[in-house]
Backbone as JSON Lines, residues from 0, in Angstrom:
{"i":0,"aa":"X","n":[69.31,11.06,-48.71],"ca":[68.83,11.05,-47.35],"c":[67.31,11.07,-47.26]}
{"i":1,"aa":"X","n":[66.69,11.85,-47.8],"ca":[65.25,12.13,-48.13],"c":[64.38,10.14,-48.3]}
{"i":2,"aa":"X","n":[65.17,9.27,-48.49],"ca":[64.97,7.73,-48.95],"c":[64.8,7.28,-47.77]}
{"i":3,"aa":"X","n":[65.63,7.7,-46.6],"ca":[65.81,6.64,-45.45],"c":[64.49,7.58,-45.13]}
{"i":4,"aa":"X","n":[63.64,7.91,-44.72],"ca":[62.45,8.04,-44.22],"c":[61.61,6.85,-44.56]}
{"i":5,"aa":"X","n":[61.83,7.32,-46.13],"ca":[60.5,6.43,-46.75],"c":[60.94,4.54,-46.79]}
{"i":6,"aa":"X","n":[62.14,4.49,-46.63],"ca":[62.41,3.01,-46.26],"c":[61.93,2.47,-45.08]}
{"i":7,"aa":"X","n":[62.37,3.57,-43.95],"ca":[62.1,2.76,-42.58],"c":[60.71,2.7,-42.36]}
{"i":8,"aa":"X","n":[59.86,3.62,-43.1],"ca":[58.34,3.32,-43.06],"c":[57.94,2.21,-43.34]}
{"i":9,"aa":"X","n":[58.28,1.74,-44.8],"ca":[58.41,0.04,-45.38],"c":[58.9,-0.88,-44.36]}
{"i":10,"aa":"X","n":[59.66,-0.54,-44.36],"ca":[60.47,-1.8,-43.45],"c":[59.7,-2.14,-42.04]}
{"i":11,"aa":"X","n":[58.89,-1.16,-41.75],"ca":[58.05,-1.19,-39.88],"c":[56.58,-1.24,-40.88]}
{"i":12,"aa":"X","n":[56.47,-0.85,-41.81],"ca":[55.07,-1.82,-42.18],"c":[54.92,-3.12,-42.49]}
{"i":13,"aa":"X","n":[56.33,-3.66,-42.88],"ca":[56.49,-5.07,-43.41],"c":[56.11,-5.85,-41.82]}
{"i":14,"aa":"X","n":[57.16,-5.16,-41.25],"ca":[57.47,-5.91,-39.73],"c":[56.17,-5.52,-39.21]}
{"i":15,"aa":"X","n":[54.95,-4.86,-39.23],"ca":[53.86,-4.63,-38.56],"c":[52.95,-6.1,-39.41]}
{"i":16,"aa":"X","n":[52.76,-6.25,-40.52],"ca":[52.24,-7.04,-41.22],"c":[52.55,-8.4,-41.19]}
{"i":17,"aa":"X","n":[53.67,-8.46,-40.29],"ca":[54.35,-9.72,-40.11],"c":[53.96,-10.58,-38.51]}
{"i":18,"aa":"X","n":[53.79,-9.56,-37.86],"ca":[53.1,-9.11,-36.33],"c":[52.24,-9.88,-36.4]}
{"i":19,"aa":"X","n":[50.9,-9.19,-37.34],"ca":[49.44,-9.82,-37.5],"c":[49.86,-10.69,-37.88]}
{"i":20,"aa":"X","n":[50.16,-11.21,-39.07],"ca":[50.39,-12.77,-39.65],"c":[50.75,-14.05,-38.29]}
{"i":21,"aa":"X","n":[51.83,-13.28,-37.52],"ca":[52.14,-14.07,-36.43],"c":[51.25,-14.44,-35.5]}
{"i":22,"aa":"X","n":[50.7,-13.73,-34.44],"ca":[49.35,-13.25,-34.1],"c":[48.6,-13.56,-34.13]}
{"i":23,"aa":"X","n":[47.95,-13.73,-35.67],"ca":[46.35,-14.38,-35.4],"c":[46.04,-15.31,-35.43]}
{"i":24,"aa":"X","n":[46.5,-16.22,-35.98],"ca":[46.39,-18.03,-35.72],"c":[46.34,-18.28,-34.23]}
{"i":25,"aa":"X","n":[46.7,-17.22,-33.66],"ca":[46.94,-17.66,-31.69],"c":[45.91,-17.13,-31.51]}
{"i":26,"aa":"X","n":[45.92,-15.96,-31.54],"ca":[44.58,-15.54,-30.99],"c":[43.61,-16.04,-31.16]}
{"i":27,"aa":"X","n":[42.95,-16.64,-32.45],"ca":[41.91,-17.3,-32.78],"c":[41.73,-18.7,-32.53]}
{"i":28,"aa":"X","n":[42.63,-19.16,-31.2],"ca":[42.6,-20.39,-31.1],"c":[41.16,-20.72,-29.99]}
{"i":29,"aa":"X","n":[41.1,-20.07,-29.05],"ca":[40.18,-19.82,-28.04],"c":[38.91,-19.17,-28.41]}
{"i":30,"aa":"X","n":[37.99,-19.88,-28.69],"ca":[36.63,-19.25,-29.2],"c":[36.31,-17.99,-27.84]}
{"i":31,"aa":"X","n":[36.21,-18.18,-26.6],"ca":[35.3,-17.55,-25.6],"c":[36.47,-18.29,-24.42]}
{"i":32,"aa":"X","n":[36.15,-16.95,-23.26],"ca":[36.73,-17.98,-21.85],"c":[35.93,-17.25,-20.95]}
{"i":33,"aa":"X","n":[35.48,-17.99,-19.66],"ca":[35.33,-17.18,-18.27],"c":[36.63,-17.64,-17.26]}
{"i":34,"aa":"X","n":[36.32,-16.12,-16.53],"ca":[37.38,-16.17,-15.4],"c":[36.56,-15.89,-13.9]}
{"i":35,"aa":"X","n":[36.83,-16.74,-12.79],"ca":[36.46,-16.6,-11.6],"c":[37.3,-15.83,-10.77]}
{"i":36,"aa":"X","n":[37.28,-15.05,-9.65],"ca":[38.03,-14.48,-8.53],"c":[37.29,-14.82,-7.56]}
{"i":37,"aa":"X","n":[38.86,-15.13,-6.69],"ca":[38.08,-15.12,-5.47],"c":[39.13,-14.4,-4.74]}
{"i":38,"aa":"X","n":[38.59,-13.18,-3.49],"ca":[38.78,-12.27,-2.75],"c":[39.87,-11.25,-3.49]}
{"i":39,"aa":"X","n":[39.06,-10.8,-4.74],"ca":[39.16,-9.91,-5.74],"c":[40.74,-10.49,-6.75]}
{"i":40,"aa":"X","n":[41.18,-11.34,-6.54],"ca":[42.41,-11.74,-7.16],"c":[41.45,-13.33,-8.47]}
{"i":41,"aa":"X","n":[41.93,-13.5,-9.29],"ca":[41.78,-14.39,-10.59],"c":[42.41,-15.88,-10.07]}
{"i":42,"aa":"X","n":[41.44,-16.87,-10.02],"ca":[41.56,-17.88,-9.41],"c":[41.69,-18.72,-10.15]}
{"i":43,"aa":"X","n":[40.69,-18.77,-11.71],"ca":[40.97,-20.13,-12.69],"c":[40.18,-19.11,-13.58]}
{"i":44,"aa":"X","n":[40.62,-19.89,-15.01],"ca":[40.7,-19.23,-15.88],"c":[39.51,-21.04,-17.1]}
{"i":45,"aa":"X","n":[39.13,-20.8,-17.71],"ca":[38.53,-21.72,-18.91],"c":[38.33,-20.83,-19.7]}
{"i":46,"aa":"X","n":[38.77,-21.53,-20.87],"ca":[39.36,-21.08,-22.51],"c":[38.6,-22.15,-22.96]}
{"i":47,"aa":"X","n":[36.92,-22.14,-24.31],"ca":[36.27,-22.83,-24.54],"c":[37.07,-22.99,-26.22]}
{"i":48,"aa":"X","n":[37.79,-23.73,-26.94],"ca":[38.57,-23.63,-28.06],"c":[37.51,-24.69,-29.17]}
{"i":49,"aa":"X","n":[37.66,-23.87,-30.19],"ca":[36.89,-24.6,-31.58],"c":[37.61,-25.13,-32.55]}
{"i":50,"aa":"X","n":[37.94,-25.52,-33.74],"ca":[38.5,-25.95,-34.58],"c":[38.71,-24.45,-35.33]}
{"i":51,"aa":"X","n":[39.9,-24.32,-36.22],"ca":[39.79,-23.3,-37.32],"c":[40.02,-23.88,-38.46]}
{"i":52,"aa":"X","n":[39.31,-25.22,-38.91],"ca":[39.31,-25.74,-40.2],"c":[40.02,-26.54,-40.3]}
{"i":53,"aa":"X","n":[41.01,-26.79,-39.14],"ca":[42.33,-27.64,-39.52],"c":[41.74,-28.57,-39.02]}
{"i":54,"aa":"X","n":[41.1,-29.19,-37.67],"ca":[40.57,-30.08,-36.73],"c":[39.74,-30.97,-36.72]}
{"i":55,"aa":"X","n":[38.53,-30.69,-38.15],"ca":[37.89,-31.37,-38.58],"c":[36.49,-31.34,-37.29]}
{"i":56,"aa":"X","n":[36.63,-30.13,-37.04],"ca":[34.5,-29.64,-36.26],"c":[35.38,-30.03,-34.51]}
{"i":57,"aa":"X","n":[36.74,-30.17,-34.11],"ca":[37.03,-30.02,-32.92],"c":[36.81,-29.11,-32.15]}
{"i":58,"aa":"X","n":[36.2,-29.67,-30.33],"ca":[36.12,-28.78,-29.84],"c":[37.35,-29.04,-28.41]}
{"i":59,"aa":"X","n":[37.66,-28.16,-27.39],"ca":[37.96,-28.91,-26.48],"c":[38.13,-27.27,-25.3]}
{"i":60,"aa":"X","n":[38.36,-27.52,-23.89],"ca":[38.65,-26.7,-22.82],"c":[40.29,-27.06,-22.57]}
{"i":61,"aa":"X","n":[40.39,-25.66,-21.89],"ca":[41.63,-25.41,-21.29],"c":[41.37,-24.63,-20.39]}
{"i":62,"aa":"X","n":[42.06,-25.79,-18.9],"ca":[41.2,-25.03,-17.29],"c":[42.49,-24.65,-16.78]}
{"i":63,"aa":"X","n":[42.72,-23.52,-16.28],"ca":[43.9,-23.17,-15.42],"c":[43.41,-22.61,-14.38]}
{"i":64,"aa":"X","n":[44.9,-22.71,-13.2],"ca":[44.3,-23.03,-11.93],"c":[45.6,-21.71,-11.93]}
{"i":65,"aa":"X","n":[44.65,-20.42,-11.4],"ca":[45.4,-19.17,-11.79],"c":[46.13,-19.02,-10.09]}
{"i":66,"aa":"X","n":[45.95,-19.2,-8.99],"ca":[45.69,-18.81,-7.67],"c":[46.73,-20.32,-6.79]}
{"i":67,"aa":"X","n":[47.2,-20.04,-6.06],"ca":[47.99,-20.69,-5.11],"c":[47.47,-21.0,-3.75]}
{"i":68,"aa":"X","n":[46.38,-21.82,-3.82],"ca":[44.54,-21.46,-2.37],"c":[44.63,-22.87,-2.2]}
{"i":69,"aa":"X","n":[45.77,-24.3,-3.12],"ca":[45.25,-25.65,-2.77],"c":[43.99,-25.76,-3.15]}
{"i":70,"aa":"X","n":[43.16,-25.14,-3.66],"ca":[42.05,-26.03,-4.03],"c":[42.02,-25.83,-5.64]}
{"i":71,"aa":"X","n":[41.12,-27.26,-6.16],"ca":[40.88,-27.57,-7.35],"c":[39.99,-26.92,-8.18]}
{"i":72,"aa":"X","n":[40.43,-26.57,-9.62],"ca":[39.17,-25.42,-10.77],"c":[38.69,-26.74,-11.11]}
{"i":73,"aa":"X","n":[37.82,-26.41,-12.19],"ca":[37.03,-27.24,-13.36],"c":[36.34,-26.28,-13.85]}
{"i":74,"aa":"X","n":[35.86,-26.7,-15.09],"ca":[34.84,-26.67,-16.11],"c":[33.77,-27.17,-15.8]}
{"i":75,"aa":"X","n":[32.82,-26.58,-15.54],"ca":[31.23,-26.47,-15.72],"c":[29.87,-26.53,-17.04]}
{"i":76,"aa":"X","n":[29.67,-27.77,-18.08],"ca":[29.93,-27.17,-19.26],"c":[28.01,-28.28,-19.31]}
{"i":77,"aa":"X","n":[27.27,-27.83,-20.55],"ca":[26.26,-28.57,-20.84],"c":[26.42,-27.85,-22.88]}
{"i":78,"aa":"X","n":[25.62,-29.4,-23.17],"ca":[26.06,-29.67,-24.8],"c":[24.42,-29.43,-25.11]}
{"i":79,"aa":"X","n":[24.19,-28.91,-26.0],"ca":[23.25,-28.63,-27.2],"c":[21.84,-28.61,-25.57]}
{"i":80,"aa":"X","n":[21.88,-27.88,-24.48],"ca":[21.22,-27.34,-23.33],"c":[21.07,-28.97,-22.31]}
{"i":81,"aa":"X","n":[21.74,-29.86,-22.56],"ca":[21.61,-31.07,-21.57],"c":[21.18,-30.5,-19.91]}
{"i":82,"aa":"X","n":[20.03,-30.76,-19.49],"ca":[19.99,-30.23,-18.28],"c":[21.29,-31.15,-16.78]}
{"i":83,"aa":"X","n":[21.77,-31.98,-17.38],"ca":[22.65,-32.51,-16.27],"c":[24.37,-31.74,-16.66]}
{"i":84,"aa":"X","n":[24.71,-31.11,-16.67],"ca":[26.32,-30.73,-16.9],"c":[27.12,-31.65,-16.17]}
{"i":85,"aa":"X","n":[27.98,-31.71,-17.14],"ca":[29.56,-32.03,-16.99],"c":[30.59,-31.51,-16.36]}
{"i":86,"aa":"X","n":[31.53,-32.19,-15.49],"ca":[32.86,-31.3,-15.15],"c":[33.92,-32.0,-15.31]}
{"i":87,"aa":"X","n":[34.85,-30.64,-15.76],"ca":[36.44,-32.02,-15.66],"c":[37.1,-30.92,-15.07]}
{"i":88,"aa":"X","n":[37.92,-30.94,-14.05],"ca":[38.74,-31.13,-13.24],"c":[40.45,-30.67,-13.27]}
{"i":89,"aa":"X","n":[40.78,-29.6,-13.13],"ca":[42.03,-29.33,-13.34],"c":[42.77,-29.84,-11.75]}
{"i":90,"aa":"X","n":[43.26,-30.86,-11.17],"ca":[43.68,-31.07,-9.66],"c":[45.15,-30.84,-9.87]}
{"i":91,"aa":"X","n":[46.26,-30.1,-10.91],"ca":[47.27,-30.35,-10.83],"c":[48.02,-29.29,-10.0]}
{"i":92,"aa":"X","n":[46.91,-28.03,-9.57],"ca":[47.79,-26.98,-8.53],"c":[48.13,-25.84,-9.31]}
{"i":93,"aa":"X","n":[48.33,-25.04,-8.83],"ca":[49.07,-23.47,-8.67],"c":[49.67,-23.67,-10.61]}
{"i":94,"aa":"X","n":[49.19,-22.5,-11.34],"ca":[50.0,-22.27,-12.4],"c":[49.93,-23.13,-13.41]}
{"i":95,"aa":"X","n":[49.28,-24.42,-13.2],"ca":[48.64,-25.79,-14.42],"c":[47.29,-25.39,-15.35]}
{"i":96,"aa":"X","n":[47.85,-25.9,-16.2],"ca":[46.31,-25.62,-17.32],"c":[46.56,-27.49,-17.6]}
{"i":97,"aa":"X","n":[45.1,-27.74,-18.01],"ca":[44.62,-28.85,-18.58],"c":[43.59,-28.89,-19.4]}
{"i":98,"aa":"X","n":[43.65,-29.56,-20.11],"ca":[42.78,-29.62,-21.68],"c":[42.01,-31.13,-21.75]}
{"i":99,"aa":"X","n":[41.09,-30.69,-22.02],"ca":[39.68,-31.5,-22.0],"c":[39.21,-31.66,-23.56]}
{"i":100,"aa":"X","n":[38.99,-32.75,-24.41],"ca":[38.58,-32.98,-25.59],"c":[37.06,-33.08,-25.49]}
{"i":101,"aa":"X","n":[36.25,-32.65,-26.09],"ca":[34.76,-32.19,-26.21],"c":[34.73,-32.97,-27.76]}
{"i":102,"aa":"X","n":[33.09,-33.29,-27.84],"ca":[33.23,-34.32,-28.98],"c":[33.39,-33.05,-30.33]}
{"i":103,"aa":"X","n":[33.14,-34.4,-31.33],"ca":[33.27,-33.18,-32.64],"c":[31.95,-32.84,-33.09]}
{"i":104,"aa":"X","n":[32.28,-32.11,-34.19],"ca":[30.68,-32.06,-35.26],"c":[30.14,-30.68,-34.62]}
{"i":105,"aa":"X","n":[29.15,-30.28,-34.79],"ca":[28.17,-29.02,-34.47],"c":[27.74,-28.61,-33.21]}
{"i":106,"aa":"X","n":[27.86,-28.09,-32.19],"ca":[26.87,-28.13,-31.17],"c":[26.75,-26.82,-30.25]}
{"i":107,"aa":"X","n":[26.02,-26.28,-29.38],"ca":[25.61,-25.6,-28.55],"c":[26.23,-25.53,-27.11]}
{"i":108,"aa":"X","n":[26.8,-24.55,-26.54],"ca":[27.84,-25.23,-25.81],"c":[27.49,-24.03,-24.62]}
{"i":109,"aa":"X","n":[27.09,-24.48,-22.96],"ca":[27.13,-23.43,-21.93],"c":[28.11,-23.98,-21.19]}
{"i":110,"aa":"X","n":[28.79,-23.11,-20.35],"ca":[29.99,-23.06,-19.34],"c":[30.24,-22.04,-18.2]}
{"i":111,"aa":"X","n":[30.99,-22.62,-17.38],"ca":[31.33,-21.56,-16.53],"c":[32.35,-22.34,-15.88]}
{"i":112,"aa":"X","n":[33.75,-21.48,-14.77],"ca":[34.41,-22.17,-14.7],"c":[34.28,-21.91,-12.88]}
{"i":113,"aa":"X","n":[35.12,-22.67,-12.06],"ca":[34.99,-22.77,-11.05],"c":[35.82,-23.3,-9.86]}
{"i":114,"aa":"X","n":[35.93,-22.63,-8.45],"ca":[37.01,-23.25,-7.66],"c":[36.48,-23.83,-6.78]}
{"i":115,"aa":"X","n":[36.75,-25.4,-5.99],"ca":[36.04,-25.81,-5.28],"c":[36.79,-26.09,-4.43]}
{"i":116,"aa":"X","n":[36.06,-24.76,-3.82],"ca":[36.43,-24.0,-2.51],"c":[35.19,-24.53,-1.25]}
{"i":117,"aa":"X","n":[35.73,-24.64,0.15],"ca":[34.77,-24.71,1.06],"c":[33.49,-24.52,0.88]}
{"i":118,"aa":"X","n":[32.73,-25.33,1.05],"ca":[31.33,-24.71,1.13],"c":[30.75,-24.9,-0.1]}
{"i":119,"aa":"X","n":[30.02,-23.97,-0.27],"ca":[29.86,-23.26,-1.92],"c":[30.47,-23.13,-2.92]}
{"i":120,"aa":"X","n":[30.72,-23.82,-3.65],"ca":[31.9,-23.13,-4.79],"c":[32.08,-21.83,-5.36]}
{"i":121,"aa":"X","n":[32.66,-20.91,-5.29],"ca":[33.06,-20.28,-6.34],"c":[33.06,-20.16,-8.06]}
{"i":122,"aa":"X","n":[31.9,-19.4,-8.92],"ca":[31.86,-19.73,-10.05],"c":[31.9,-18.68,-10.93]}
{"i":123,"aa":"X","n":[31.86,-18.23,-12.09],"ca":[31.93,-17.77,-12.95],"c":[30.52,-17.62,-13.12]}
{"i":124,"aa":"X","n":[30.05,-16.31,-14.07],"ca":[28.54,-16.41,-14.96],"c":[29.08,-17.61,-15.99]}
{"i":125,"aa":"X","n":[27.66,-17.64,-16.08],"ca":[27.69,-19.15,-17.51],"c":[27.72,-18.16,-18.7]}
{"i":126,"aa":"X","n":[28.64,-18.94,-19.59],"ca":[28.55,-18.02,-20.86],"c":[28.53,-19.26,-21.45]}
{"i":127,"aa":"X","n":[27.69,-18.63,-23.43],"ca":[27.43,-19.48,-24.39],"c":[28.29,-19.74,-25.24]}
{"i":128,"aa":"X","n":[28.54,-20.66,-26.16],"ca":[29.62,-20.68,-27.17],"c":[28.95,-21.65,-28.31]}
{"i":129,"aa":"X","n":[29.01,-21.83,-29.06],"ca":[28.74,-22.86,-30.12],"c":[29.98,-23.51,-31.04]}
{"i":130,"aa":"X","n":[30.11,-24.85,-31.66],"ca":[31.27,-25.37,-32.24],"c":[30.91,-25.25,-33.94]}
């Protein structure tokens, strides 16, 4: 009897070690993200994603449109400090993510994400990322 202790310890460290193994390939898919709210609730979400060796220097976004408001997110993004930024456009509604391919190779990367909402848009701080 004194055994089944020290087994089930093994056996929930195996299964803990198996956890992480599972786990981190996901987690590490998303280099950085910002999230916007609007009237304190999470409106869109951008996930700035890098290569992990498999991709060959890939970069790309994933914009979700967190909020049920009819209006459209995007990505807000400038490459190695381009003073004109880029946007692409998530228009598919309530609960959609869409993915944006960013070129390959090395680069410097600002963003922020955003709902374009009446008026003014709604945005995120700009955060940095590099590929």
């Amino acid at each position: 009897m004194s055994n089944l202790p020290r087994r089930a310890m093994t056996i929930l460290s195996v299964l803990g070690l198996a956890m992480v193994t599972v786990t981190g390939p996901a987690q590490a898919a998303a280099s950085s993200s910002a999230i916007v709210n609007t009237n304190g609730t999470r409106a869109a979400e951008a996930w700035f994603n890098r290569s992990n060796g498999t991709h060959a220097n890939k970069a790309w976004f994933d914009v979700y449109d967190a909020k049920c408001d009819a209006n459209d997110v995007y990505v807000e993004y400038a490459i190695n400090g381009d003073p004109d930024p880029d946007q692409k456009y998530n228009s598919g509604g309530c609960g959609t993510t869409k993915g944006f391919n960013l070129q390959t190779g090395r680069f410097a990367i600002s963003y922020r994400v955003c709902v374009d909402d009446a008026g003014y848009n709604t945005c995120s701080a700009w955060k940095g990322d590099n590929n």
